[in-house]
Tab-separated table of C-alpha atoms and ligand atoms in Angstrom:
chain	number	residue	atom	x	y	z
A	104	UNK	CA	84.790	76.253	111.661
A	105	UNK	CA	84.546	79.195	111.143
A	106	UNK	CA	87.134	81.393	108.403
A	107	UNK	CA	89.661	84.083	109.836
A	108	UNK	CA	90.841	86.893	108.191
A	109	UNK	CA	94.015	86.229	106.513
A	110	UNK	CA	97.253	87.128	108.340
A	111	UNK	CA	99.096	90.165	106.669
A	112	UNK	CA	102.534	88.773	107.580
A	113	UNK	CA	104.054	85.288	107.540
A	114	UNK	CA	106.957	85.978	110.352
A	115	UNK	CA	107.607	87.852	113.575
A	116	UNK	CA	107.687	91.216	113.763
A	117	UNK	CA	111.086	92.404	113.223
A	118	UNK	CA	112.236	95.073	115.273
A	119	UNK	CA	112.686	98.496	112.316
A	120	UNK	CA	116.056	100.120	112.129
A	121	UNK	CA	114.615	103.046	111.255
A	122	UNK	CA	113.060	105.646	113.925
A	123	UNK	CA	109.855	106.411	111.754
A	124	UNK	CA	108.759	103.205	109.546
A	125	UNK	CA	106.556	105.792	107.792
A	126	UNK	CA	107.634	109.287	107.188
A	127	UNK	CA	104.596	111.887	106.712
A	128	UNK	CA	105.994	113.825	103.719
A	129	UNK	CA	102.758	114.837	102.311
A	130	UNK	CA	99.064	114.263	102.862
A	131	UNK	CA	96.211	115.149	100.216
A	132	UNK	CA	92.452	114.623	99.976
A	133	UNK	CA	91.342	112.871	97.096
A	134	UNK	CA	87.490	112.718	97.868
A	135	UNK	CA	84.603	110.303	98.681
A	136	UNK	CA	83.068	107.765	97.668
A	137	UNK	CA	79.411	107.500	98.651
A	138	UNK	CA	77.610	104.563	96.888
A	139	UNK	CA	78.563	100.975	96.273
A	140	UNK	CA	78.832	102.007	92.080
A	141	UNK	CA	80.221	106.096	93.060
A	142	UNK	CA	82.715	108.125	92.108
A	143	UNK	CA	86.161	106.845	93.696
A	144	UNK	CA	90.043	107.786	92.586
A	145	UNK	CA	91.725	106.088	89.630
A	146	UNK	CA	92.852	102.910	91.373
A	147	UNK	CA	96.650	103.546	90.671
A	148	UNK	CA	98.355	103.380	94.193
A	149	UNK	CA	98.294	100.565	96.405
A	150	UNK	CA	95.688	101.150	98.827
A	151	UNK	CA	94.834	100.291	102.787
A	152	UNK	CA	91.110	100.615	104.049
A	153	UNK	CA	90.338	101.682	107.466
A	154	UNK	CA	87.425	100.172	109.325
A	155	UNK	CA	85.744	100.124	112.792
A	156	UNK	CA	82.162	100.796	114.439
A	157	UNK	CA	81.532	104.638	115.062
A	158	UNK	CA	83.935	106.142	118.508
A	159	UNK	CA	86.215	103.381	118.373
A	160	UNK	CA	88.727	105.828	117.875
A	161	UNK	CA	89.204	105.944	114.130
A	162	UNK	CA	89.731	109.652	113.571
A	163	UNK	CA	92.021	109.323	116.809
A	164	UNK	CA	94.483	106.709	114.985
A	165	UNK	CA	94.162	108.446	111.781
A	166	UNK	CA	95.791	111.231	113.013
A	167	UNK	CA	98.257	109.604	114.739
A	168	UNK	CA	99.434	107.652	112.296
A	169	UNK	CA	99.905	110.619	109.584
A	170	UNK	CA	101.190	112.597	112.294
A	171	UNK	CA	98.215	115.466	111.998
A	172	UNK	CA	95.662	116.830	114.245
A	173	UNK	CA	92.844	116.889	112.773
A	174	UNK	CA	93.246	115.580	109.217
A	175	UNK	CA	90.536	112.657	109.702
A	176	UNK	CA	87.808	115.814	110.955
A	177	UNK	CA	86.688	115.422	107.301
A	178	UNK	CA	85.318	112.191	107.689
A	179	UNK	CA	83.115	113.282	110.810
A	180	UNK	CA	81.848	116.300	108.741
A	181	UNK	CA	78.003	116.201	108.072
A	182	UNK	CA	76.871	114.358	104.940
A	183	UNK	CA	80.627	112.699	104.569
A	184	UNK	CA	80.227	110.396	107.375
A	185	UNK	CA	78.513	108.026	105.525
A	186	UNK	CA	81.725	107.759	102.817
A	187	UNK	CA	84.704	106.403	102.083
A	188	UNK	CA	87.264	109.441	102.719
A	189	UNK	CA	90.368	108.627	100.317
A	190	UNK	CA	93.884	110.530	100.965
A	191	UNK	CA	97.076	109.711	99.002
A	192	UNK	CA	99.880	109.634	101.501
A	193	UNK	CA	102.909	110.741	100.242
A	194	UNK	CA	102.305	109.774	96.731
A	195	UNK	CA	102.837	106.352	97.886
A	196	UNK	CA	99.544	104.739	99.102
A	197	UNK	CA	95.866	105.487	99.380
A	198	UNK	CA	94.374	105.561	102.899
A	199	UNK	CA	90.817	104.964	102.498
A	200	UNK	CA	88.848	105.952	106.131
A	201	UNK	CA	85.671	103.871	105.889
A	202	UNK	CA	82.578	105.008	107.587
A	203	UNK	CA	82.315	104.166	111.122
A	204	UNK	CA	79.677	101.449	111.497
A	205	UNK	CA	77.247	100.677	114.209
A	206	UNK	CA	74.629	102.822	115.456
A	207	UNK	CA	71.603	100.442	114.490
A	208	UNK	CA	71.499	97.675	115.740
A	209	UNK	CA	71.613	94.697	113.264
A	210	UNK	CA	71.989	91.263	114.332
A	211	UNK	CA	74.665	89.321	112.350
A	212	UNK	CA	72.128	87.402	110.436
A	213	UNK	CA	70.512	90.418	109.236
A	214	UNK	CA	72.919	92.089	106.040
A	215	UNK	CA	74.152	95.445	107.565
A	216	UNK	CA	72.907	98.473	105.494
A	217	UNK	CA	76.676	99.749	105.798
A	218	UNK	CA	78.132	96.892	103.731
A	219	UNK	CA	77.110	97.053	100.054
A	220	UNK	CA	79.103	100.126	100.278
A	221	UNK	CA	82.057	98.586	101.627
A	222	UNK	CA	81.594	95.905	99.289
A	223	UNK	CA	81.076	97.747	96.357
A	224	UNK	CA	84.447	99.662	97.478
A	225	UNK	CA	86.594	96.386	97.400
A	226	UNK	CA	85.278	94.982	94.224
A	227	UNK	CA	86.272	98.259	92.617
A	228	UNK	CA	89.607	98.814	94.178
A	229	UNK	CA	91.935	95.857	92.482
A	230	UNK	CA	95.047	98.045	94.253
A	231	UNK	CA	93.835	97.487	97.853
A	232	UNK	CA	96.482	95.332	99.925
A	233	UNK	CA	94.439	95.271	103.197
A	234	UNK	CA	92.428	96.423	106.102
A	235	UNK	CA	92.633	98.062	109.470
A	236	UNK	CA	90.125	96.486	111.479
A	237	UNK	CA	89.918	98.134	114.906
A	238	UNK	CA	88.502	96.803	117.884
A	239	UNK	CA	87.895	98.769	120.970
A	240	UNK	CA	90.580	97.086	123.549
A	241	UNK	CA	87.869	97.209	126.617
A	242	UNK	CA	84.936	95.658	124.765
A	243	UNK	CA	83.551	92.383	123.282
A	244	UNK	CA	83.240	92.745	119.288
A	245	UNK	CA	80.121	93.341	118.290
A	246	UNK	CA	77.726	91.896	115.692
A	247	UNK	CA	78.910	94.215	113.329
A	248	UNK	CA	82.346	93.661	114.421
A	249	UNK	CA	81.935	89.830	113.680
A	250	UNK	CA	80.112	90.596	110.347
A	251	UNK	CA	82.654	92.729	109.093
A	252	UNK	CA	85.590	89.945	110.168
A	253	UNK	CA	84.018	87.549	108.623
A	254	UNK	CA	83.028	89.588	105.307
A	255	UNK	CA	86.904	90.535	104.875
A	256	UNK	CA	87.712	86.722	105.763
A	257	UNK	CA	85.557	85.342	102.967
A	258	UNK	CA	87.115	88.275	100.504
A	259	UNK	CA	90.376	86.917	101.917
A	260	UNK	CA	91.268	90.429	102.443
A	261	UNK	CA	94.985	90.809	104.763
A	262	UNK	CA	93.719	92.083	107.660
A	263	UNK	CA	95.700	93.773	110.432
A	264	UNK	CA	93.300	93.910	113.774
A	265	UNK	CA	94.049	96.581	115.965
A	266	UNK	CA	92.832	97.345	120.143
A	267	UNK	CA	92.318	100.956	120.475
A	268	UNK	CA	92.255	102.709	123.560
A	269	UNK	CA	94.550	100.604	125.021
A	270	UNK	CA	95.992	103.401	127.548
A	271	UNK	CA	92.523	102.798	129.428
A	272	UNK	CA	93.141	99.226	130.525
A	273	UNK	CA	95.146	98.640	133.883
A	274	UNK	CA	98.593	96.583	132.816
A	275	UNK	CA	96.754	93.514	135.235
A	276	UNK	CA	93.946	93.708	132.349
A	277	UNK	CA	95.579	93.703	129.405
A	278	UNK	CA	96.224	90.096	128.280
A	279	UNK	CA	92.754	88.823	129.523
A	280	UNK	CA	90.933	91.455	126.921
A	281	UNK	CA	93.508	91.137	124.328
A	282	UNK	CA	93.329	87.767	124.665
A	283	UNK	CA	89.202	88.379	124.382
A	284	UNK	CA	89.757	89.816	121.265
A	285	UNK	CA	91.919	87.548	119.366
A	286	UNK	CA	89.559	84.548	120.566
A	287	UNK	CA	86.494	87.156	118.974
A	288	UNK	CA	88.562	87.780	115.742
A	289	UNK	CA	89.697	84.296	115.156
A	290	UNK	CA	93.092	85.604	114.676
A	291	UNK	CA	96.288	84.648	116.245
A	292	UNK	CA	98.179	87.164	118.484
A	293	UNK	CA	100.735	88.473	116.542
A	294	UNK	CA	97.846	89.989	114.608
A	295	UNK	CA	96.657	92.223	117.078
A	296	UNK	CA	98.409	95.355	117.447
A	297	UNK	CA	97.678	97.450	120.941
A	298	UNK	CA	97.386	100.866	119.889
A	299	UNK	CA	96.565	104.406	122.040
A	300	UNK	CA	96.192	107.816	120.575
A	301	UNK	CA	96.872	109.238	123.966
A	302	UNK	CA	100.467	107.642	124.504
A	303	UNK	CA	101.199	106.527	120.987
A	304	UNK	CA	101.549	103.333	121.737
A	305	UNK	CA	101.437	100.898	118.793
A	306	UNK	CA	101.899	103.777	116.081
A	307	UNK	CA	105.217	102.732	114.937
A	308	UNK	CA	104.358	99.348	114.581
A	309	UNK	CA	101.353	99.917	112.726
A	310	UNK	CA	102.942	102.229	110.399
A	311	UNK	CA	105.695	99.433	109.998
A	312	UNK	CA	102.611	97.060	109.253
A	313	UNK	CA	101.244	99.151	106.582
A	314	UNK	CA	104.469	99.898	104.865
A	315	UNK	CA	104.945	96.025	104.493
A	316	UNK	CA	101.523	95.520	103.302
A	317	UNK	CA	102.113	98.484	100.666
A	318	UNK	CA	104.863	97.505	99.418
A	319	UNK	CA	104.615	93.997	99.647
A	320	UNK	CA	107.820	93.093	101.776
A	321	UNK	CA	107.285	90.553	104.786
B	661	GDP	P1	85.779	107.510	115.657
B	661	GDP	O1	84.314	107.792	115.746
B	661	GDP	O2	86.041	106.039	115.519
B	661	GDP	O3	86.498	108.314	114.609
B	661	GDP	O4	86.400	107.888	117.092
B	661	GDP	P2	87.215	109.181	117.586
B	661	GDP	O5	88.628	109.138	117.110
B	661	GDP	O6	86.427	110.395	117.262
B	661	GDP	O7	87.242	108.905	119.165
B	661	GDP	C1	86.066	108.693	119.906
B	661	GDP	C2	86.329	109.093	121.364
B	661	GDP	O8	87.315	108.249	121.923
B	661	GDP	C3	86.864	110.515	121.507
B	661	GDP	O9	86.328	111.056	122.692
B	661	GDP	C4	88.367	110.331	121.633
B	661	GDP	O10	88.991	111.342	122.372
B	661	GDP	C5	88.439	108.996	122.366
B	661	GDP	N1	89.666	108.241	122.018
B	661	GDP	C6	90.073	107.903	120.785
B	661	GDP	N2	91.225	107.208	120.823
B	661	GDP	C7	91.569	107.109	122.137
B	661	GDP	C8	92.669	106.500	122.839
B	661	GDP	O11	93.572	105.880	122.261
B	661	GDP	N3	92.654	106.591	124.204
B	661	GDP	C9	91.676	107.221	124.887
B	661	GDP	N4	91.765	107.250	126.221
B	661	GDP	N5	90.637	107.822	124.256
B	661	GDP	C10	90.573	107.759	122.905
């Protein structure tokens, strides 16, 4: 059978009393990291990794989650899209943005050219609590999709999956291709968070999500 990522919470979502689970009070660029053994921040905050093939709407989430327009634009800059884009988020946690994956085609079998670097990233980062996996909500995963599930499952990485782009699925589609997805993943549902840049939809409880995987309450 095959191993799924490890759940980031033991229990139901609980409903936040607060408005904003995750208040934007500041936002600064610490750098990139562009080779498996490269230059990457002190490992002294907790830290949450950000991954998903290229136009699933990374950037797009980014930005909603930390409440900016265009703070991810760095990442989609020539000659940094192939790093790992760190940002310290109100002194609090590291948000690393991972570069998106899946151009060339690689079958799973084959070892994806984008992984030693993603490898290399989690061996040297003893702070990191998790990953954002996203999915796009109207497709199948991919091969790299799969690889990349199954490389955080065997690193027994928390992994919080989330279906972008949900705002372009009719409400008669949406539990058939979530349901899709969380077959794909191997995950249960409660893992998968819809999410849309366009509408919002999902931000709060993915903030909510990450808070509880930075600071280690469930
Ligand atoms: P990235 O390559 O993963 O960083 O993807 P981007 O954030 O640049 O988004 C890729 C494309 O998808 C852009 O044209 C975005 O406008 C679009 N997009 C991203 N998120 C959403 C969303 O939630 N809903 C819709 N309808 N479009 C989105």
């Amino acid at each position: 059978m095959r191993r799924r990522p490890p759940r980031w919470r033991s229990s139901p979502p609980v409903v936040s009393p607060s408005p904003d689970p995750l208040v934007i009070k500041s936002i600064e660029f610490l750098g990139g990291m562009a080779t498996a053994t490269g230059w990457r921040p002190e490992p002294r905050l907790p830290e949450v990794a950000f991954a998903g093939r290229s136009n699933v709407g990374k950037s797009s989430l980014i930005n909603k989650l930390v409440r900016r327009k265009k703070l991810a634009r760095v990442s989609n800059t020539p000659g940094r899209t192939r790093e790992i884009n760190f940002f310290d988020v109100n002194g609090q946690f590291v948000l690393a943005d991972l570069p998106g994956y899946g151009y060339a085609r690689v079958s799973k079998e084959r070892r994806a050219e984008w992984l030693p670097l993603i490898e290399g990233y989690l061996r040297s980062s003893p702070t990191v609590r998790g990953v954002v996996q996203l999915l796009d909500a109207r497709r199948t995963p991919s091969d790299d999709d799969l690889l990349m599930l199954e490389f955080l499952a065997s690193q027994g990485t928390p992994t919080i999956v989330v279906a972008t782009k949900i705002d372009k699925l009719r409400s008669a589609e949406r539990a058939q291709h979530l349901a899709v997805l969380v077959g794909a993943a191997g995950i249960e549902a409660d893992q998968l968070i819809p999410f849309s840049a366009v509408t919002g939809e999902g931000r709060d409880e993915l903030a909510e999500a990450i808070v509880q995987l930075v600071t280690g309450k469930q």
